[in-house]
Coordinates of C-alpha atoms (C1' of nucleotides) in Angstrom, one line a residue:
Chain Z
X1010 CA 2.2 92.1 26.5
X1011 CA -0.5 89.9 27.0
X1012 CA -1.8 89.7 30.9
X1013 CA -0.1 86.4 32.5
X1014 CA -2.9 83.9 33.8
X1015 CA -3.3 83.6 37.5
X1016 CA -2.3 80.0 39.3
X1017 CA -4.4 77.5 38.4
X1018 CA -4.3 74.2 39.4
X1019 CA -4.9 71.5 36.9
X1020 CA -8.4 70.6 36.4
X1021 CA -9.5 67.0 37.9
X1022 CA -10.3 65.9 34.2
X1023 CA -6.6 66.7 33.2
X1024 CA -4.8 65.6 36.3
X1025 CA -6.8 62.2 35.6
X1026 CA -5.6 62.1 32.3
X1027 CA -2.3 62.6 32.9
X1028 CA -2.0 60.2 35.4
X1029 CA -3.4 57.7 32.8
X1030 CA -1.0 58.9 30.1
X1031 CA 1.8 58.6 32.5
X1032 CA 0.8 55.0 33.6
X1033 CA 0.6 53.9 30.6
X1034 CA 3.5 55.2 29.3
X1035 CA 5.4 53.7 31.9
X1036 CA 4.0 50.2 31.3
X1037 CA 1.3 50.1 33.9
X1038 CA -1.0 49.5 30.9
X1039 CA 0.4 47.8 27.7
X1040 CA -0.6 48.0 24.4
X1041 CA -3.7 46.4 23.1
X1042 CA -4.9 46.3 27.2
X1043 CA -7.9 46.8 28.2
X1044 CA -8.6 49.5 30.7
X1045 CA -10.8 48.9 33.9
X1046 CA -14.2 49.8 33.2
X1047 CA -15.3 53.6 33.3
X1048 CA -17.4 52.6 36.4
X1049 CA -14.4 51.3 38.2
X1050 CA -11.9 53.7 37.1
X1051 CA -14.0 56.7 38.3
X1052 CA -14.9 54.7 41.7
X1053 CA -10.7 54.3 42.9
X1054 CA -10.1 57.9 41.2
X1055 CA -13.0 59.0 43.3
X1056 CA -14.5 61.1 40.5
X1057 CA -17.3 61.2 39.0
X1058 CA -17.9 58.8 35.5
X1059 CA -18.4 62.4 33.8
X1060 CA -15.2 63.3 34.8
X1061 CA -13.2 60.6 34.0
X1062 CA -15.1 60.3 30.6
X1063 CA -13.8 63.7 30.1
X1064 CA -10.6 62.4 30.9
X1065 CA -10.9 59.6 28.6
X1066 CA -11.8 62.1 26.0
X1067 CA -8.2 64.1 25.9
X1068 CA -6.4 60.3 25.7
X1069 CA -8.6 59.6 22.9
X1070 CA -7.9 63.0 20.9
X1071 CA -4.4 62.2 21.6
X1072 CA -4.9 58.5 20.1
X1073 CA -3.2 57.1 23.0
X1074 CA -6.5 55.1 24.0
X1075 CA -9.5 53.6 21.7
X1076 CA -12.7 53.2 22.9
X1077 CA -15.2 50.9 21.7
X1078 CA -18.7 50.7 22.7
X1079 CA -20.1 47.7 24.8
X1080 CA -16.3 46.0 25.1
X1081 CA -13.9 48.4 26.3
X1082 CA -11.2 50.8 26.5
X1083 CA -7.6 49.8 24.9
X1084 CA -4.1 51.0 24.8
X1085 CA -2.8 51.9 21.9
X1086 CA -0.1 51.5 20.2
X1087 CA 3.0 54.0 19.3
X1088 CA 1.4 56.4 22.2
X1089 CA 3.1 59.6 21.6
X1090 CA 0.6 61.5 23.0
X1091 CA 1.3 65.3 23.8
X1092 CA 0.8 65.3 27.6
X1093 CA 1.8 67.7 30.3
X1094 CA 4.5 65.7 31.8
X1095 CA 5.5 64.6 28.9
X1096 CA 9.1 64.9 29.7
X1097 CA 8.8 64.7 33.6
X1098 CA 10.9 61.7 33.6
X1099 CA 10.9 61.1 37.3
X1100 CA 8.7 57.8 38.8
X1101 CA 8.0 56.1 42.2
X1102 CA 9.9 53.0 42.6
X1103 CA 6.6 51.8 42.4
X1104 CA 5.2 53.4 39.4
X1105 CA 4.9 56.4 38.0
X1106 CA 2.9 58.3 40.5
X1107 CA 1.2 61.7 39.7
X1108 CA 3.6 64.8 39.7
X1109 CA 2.7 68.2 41.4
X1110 CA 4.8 71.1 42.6
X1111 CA 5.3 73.6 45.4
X1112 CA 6.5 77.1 44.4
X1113 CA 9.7 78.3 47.1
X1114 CA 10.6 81.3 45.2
X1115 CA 10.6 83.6 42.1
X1116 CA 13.2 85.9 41.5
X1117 CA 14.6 88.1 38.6
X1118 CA 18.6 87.7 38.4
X1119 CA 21.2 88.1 36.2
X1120 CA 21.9 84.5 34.5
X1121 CA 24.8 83.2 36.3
X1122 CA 28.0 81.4 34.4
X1123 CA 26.6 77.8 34.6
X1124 CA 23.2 78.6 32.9
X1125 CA 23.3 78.3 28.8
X1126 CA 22.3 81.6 27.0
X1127 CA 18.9 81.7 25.4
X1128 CA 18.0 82.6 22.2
X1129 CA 20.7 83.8 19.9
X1130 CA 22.6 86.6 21.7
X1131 CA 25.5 85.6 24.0
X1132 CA 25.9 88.9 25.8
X1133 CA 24.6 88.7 29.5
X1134 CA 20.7 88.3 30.3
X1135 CA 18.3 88.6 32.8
X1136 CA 16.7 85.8 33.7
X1137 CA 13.8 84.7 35.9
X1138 CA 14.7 81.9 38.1
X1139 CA 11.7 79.6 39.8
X1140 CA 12.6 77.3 42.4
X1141 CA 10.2 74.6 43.3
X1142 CA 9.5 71.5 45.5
X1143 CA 8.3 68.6 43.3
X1144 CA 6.0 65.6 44.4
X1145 CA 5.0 62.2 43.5
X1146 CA 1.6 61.4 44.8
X1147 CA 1.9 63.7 47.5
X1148 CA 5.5 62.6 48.7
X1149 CA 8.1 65.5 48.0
X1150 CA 11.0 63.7 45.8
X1151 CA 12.9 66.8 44.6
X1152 CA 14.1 70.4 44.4
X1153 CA 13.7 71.9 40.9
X1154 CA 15.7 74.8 39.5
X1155 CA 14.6 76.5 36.7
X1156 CA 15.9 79.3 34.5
X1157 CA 14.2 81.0 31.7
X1158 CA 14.7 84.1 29.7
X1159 CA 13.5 87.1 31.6
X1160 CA 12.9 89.1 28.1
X1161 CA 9.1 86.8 27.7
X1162 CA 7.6 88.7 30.5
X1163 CA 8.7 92.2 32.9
X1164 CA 6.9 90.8 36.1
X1165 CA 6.4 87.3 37.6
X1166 CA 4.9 86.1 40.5
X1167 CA 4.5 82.9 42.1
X1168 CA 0.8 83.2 42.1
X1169 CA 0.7 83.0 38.2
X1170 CA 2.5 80.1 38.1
X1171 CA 0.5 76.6 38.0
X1172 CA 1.4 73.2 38.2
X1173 CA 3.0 73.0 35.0
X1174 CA 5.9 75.2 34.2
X1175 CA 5.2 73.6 30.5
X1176 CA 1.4 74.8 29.9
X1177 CA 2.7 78.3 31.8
X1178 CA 5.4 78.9 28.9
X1179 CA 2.3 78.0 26.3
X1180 CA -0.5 79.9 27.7
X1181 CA 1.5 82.9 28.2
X1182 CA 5.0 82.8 25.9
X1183 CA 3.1 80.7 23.2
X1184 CA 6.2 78.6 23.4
X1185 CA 6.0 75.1 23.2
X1186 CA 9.1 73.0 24.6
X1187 CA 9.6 69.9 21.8
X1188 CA 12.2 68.8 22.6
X1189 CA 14.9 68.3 25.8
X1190 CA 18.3 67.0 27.2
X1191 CA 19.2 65.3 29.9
X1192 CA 22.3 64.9 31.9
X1193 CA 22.6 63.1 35.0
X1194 CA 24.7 63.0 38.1
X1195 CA 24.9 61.8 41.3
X1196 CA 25.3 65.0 43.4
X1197 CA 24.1 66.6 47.1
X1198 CA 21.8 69.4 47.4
X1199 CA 24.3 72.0 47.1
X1200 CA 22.2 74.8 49.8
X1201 CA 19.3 75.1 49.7
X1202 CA 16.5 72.9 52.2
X1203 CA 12.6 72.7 52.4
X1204 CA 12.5 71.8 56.3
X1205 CA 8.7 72.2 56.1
X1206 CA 8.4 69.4 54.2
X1207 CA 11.0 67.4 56.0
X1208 CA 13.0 68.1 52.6
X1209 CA 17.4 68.6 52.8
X1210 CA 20.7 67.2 51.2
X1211 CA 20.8 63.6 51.2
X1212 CA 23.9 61.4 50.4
X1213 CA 21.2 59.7 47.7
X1214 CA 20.6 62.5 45.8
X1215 CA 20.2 62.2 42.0
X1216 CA 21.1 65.3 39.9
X1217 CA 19.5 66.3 36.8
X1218 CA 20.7 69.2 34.0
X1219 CA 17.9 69.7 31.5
X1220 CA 18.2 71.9 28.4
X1221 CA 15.0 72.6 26.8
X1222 CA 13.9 73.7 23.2
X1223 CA 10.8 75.0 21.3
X1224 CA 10.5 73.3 17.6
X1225 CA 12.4 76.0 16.1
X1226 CA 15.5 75.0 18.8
X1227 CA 15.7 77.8 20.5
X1228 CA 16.9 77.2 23.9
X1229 CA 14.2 78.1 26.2
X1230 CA 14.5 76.4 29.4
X1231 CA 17.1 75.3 31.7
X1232 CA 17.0 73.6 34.8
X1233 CA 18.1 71.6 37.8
X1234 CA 17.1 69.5 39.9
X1235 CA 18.0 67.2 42.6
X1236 CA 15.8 64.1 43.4
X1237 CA 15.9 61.9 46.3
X1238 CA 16.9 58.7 44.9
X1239 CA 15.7 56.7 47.5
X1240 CA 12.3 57.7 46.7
X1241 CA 12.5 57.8 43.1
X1242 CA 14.5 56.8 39.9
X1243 CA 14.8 59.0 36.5
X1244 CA 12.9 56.8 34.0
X1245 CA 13.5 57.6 29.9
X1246 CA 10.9 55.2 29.4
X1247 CA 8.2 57.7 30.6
X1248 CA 8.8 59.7 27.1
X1249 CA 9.5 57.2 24.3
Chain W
X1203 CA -15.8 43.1 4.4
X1204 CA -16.3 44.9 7.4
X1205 CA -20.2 44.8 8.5
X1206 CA -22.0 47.7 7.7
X1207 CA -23.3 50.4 10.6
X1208 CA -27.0 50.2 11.0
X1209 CA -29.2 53.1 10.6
X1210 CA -28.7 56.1 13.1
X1211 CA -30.6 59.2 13.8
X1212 CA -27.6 61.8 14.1
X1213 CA -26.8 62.1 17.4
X1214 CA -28.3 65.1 19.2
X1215 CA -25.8 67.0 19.7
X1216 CA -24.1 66.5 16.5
X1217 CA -27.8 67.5 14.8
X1218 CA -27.5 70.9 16.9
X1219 CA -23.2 71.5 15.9
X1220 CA -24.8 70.7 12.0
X1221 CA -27.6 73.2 12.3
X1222 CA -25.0 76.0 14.3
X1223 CA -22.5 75.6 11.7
X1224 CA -24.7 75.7 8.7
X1225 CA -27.0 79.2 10.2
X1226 CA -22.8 80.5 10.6
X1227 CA -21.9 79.6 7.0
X1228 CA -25.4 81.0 5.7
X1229 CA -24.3 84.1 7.5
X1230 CA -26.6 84.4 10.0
X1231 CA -23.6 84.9 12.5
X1232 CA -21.8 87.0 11.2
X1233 CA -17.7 86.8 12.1
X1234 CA -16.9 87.7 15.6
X1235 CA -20.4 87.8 16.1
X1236 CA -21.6 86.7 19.6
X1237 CA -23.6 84.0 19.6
X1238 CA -26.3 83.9 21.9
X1239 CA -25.5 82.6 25.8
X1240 CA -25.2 78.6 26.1
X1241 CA -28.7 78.8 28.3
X1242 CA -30.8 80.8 25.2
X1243 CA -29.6 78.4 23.2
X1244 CA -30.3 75.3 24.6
X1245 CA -33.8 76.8 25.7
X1246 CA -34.1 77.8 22.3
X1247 CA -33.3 74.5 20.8
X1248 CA -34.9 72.7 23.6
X1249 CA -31.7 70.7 24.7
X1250 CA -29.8 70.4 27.7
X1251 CA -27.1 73.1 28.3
X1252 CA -24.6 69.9 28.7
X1253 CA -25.8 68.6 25.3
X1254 CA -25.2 72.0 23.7
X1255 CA -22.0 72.6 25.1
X1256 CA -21.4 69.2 23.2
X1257 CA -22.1 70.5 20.7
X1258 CA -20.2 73.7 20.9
X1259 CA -17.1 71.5 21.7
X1260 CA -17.8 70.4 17.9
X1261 CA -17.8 73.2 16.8
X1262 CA -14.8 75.0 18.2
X1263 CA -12.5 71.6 17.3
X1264 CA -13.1 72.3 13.7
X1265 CA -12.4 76.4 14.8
X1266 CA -15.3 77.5 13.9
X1267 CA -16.3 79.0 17.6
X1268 CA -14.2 80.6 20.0
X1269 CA -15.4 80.3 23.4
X1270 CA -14.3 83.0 25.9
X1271 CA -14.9 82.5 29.9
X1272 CA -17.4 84.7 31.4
X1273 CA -17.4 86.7 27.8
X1274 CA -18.8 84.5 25.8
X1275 CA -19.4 82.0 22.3
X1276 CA -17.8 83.9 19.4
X1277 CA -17.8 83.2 15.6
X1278 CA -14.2 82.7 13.8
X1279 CA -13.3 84.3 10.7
X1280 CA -12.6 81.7 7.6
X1281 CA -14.8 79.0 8.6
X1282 CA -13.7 75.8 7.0
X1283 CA -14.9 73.2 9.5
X1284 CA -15.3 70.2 8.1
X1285 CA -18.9 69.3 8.3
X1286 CA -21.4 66.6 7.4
X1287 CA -23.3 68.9 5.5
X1288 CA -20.5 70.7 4.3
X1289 CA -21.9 70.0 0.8
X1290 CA -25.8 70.3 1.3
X1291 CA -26.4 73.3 -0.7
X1292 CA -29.7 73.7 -0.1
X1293 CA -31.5 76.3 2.0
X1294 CA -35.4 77.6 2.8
X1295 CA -36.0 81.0 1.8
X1296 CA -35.5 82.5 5.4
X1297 CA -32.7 80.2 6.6
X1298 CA -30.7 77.8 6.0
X1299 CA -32.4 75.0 7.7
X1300 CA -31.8 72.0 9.2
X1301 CA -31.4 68.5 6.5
X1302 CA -32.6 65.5 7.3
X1303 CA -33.6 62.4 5.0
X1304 CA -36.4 59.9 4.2
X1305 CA -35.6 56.8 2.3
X1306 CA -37.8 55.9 -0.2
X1307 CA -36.1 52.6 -1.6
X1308 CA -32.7 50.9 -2.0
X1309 CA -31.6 48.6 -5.2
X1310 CA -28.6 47.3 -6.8
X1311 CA -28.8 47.9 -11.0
X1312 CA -27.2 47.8 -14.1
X1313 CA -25.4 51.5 -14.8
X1314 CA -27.7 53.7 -17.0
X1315 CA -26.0 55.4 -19.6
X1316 CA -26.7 58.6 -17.6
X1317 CA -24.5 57.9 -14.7
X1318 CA -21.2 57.9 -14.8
X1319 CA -18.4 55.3 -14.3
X1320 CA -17.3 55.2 -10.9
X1321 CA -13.1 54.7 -10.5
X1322 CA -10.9 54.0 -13.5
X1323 CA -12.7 51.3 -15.4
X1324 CA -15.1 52.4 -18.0
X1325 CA -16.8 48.9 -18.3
X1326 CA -20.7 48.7 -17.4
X1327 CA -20.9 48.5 -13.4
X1328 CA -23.6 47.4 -11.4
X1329 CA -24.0 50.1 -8.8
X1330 CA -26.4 51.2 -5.8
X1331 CA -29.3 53.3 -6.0
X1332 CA -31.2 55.3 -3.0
X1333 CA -33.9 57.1 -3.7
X1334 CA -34.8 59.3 -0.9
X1335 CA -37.0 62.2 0.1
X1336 CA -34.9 65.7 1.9
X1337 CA -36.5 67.8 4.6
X1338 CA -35.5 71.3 5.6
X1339 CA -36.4 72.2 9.3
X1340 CA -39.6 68.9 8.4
X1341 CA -40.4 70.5 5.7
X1342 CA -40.1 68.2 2.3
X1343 CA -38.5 70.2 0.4
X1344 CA -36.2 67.5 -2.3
X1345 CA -36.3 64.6 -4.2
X1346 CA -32.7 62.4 -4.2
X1347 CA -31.5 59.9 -6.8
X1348 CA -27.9 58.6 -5.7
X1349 CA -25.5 56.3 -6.9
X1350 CA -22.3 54.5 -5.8
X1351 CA -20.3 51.9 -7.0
X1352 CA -21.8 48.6 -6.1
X1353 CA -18.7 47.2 -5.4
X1354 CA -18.4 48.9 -2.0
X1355 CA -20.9 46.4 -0.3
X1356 CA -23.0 43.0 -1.4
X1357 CA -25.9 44.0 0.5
X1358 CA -27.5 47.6 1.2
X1359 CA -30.7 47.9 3.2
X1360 CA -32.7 50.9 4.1
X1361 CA -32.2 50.3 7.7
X1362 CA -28.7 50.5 7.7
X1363 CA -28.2 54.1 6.0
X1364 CA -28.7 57.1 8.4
X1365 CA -29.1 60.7 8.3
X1366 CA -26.2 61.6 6.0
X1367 CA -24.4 59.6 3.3
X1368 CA -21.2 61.4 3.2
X1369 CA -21.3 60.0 7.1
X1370 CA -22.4 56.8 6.0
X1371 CA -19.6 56.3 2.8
X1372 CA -16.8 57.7 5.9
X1373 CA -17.7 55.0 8.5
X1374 CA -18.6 52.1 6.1
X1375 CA -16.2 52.7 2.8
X1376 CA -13.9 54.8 4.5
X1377 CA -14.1 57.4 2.2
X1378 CA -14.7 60.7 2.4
X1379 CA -15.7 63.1 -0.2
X1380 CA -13.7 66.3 -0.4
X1381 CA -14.7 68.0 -3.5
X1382 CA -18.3 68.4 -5.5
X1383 CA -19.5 69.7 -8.8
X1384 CA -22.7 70.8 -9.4
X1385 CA -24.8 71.1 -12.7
X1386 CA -28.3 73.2 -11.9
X1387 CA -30.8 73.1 -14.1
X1388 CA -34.9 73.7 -14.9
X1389 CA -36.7 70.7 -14.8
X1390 CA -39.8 68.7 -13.8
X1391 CA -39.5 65.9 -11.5
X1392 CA -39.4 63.2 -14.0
X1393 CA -41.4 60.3 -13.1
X1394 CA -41.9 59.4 -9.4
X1395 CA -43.6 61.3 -6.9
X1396 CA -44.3 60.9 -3.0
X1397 CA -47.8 61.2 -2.6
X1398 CA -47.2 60.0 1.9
X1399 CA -45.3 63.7 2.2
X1400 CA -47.7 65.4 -0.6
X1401 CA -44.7 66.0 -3.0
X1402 CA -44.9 65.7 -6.5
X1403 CA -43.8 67.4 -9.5
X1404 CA -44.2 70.6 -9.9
X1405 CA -42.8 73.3 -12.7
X1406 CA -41.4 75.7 -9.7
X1407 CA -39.2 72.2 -9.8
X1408 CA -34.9 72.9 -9.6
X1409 CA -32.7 70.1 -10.9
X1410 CA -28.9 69.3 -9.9
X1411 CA -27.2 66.7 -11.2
X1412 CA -23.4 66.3 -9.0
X1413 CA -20.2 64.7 -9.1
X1414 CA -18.5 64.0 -5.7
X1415 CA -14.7 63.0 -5.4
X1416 CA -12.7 61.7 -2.9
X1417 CA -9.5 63.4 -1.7
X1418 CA -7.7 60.8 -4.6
X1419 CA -9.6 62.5 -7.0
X1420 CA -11.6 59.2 -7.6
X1421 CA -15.3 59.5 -8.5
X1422 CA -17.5 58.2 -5.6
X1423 CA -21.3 59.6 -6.1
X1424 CA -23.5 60.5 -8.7
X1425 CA -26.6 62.2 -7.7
X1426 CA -29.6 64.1 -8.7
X1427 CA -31.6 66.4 -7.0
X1428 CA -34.8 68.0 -8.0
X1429 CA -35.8 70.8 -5.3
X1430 CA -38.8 72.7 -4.8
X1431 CA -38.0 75.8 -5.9
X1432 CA -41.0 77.5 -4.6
X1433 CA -39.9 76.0 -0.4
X1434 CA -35.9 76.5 -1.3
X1435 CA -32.9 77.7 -3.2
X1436 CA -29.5 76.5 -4.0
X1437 CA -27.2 78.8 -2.0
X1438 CA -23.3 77.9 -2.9
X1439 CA -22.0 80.2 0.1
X1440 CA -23.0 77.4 2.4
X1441 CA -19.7 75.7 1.5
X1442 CA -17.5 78.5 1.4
Chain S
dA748 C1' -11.7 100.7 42.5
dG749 C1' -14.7 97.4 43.3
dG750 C1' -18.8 94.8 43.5
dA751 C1' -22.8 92.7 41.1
dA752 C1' -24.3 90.5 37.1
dT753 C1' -23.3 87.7 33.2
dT754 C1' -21.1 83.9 30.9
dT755 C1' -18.3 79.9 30.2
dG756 C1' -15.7 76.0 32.7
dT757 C1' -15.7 72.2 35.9
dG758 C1' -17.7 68.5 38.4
dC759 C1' -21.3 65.5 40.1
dG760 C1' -25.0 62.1 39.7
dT761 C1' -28.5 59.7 37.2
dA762 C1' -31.2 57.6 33.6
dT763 C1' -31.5 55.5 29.3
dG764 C1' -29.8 53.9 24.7
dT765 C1' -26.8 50.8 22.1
dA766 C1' -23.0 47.8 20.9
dT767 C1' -20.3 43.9 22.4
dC768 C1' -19.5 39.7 24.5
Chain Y
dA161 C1' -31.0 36.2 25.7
dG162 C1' -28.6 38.3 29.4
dA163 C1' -24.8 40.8 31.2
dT164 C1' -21.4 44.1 30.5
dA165 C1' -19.5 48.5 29.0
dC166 C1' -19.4 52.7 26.5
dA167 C1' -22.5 56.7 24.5
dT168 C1' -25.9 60.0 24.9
dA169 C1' -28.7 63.1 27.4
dC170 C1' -30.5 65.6 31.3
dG171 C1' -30.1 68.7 35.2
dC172 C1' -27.9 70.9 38.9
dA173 C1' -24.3 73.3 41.7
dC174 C1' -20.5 75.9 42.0
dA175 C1' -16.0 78.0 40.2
dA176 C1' -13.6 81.3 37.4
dA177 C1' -13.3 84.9 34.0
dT178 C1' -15.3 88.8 32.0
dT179 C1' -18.2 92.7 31.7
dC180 C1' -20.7 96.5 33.4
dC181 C1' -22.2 99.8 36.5

DNA sequence: AGGAATTTGTGCGTATGTATC
DNA sequence: AGATACATACGCACAAATTCC
């Protein structure tokens, strides 16, 4: 069993580019559009041109932007780009704002009735469940449940877990999630509050089931969440 | 017809991934070798750490590096990175080098008998010929003769051809060669000689003559080489 | 076990070159 | 020809991972 890597938050260089990818997924950007210049993007990011050249850099790999010397940066078309957030679906009412999470809890349990069986084998499993508190731009928007198949690793802390539960599964499973289904209700928080963050049940709150698969579908992932629709709205656009 | 690039010097730190990845095909790194830390070798090659760590992001793109925090720059078995001089098969006696060219003139002429048709039709062609002089580490160690179809461009000047043609034919024609065949012979430079760089014929003379395809099996170059034998060999494990 | 040294990763800022408009 | 914008290159500081003692 391979050692799992300690929390790490994302690098500036990626969080910038995701927050591009995102926005321009969702339309802030359209295809064929220019981007601000380097100098200006990396003066409202408040990074350094390096940085956000770096940035640039991962968009351009991903052919979701083309750069051309002494005229600009342009969108794209057909952006299908392999980012983070790929399927984080979930968007500001005014845009797609940049997602982040707070770990509440990790806990090894057996998987209870309503989560799907992973793998092949229906007998009972273990699974690890992680709860977390997601945000938009800062502003906490939902409660995330997520189960996953306790045979990948024996121990699990909340401390090796980063910002994306995504890159975790592919830095230490070498599993790759392609591929995911959404069902959507309209549903209170059923328990569980964040008072900290000023977080509980609301009469607006979305609810989300997600089953997730690697290329070879195989269910890996399964999760809830609840999102405060007053403060955001689930968006398919974000993944086209 | 798109306008044609004008003449660039290989960017540095693509001259210093070239150079890396031919002294790793040559063997001298061998696999899962270390290579040296980025500071000795950007002393050593007298760039800038951030302009050899360019360079090293070349490299390990194409796999041919692994790079391992705080451990540090390792070679990866089965290196098949696809590089400029992938096909430059020459090497000095005590390394392989690093290429670099000198044009000695550019003309558009009838097909002599001795080249070749380029593509399917077998009529006479008119077709391009550079002439130009190869250095190994600044040492003169080759004379080139190439030819390409002429129909790729109306006009061809000296100025606008840089440091590799392969580079040249991908960013101008669009066409990359993928596959070579060499004939080596014995002979005396023919005819012309470079008196500027103190070359001229000599019996310790090599000869080449080579076919280069493009991934659609259509022909695309005709050259010939005649090497200094005495300065340099033709090593065929530099394109493993 | 743990701390120091080593090595790569990230980030910043600047200067200059080159292509485009 | 000048202004704009991306590309290259340099150098530095600190973080994070590994290795070694």
């Amino acid at each position: 069993m391979k050692t799992l890597a300690p929390a790490q938050p994302l690098p500036k260089f990626l969080q910038i580019s995701e927050l591009l990818s995102r926005q321009i997924r969702a339309g802030h950007f359209r295809t064929g559009e220019r981007l601000p210049t380097e100098a200006e993007l990396a003066q409202s990011l408040d990074v350094a041109v390096g940085t956000l050249r770096k940035a640039l850099d991962v968009l351009e790999k991903q052919q979701v932007i083309e750069r051309i010397q002494g005229s600009g940066t342009y969108v794209r078309s057909g952006n299908t780009g392999k980012s983070i957030y790929e399927f984080f679906r979930l968007e500001l009412h005014d845009g797609p704002g940049m997602p982040s999470a707070h770990i509440l809890s990790v806990d090894k349990l057996e998987r209870p009735q309503d989560v799907p069986t992973f793998g092949a084998d229906a007998k009972p499993q273990s699974a690890w469940r992680v709860r977390r508190l997601r945000f938009l731009n800062q502003t906490p928007v939902a409660l995330e449940e997520i189960w996953f198949d306790a045979k990948h690793t024996r121990q699990l802390k909340a401390s090796q877990l980063g910002e994306s539960m995504y890159l975790f599964y592919q830095q230490n499973f070498q599993l790759w999630i392609s591929r995911v289904e959404d069902h959507i209700y309209a549903q209170d928080v059923p328990t569980w509050t964040v008072p900290e963050f000023g977080v509980k049940a609301k009469k607006t709150t979305g609810y989300i089931e997600r089953l997730s698969w690697t290329a070879n579908n195989e269910l890996a992932e399964f999760s809830k969440t609840w999102f405060d629709a007053k403060l955001c709205r689930y968006s398919s656009r974000l993944s086209q």
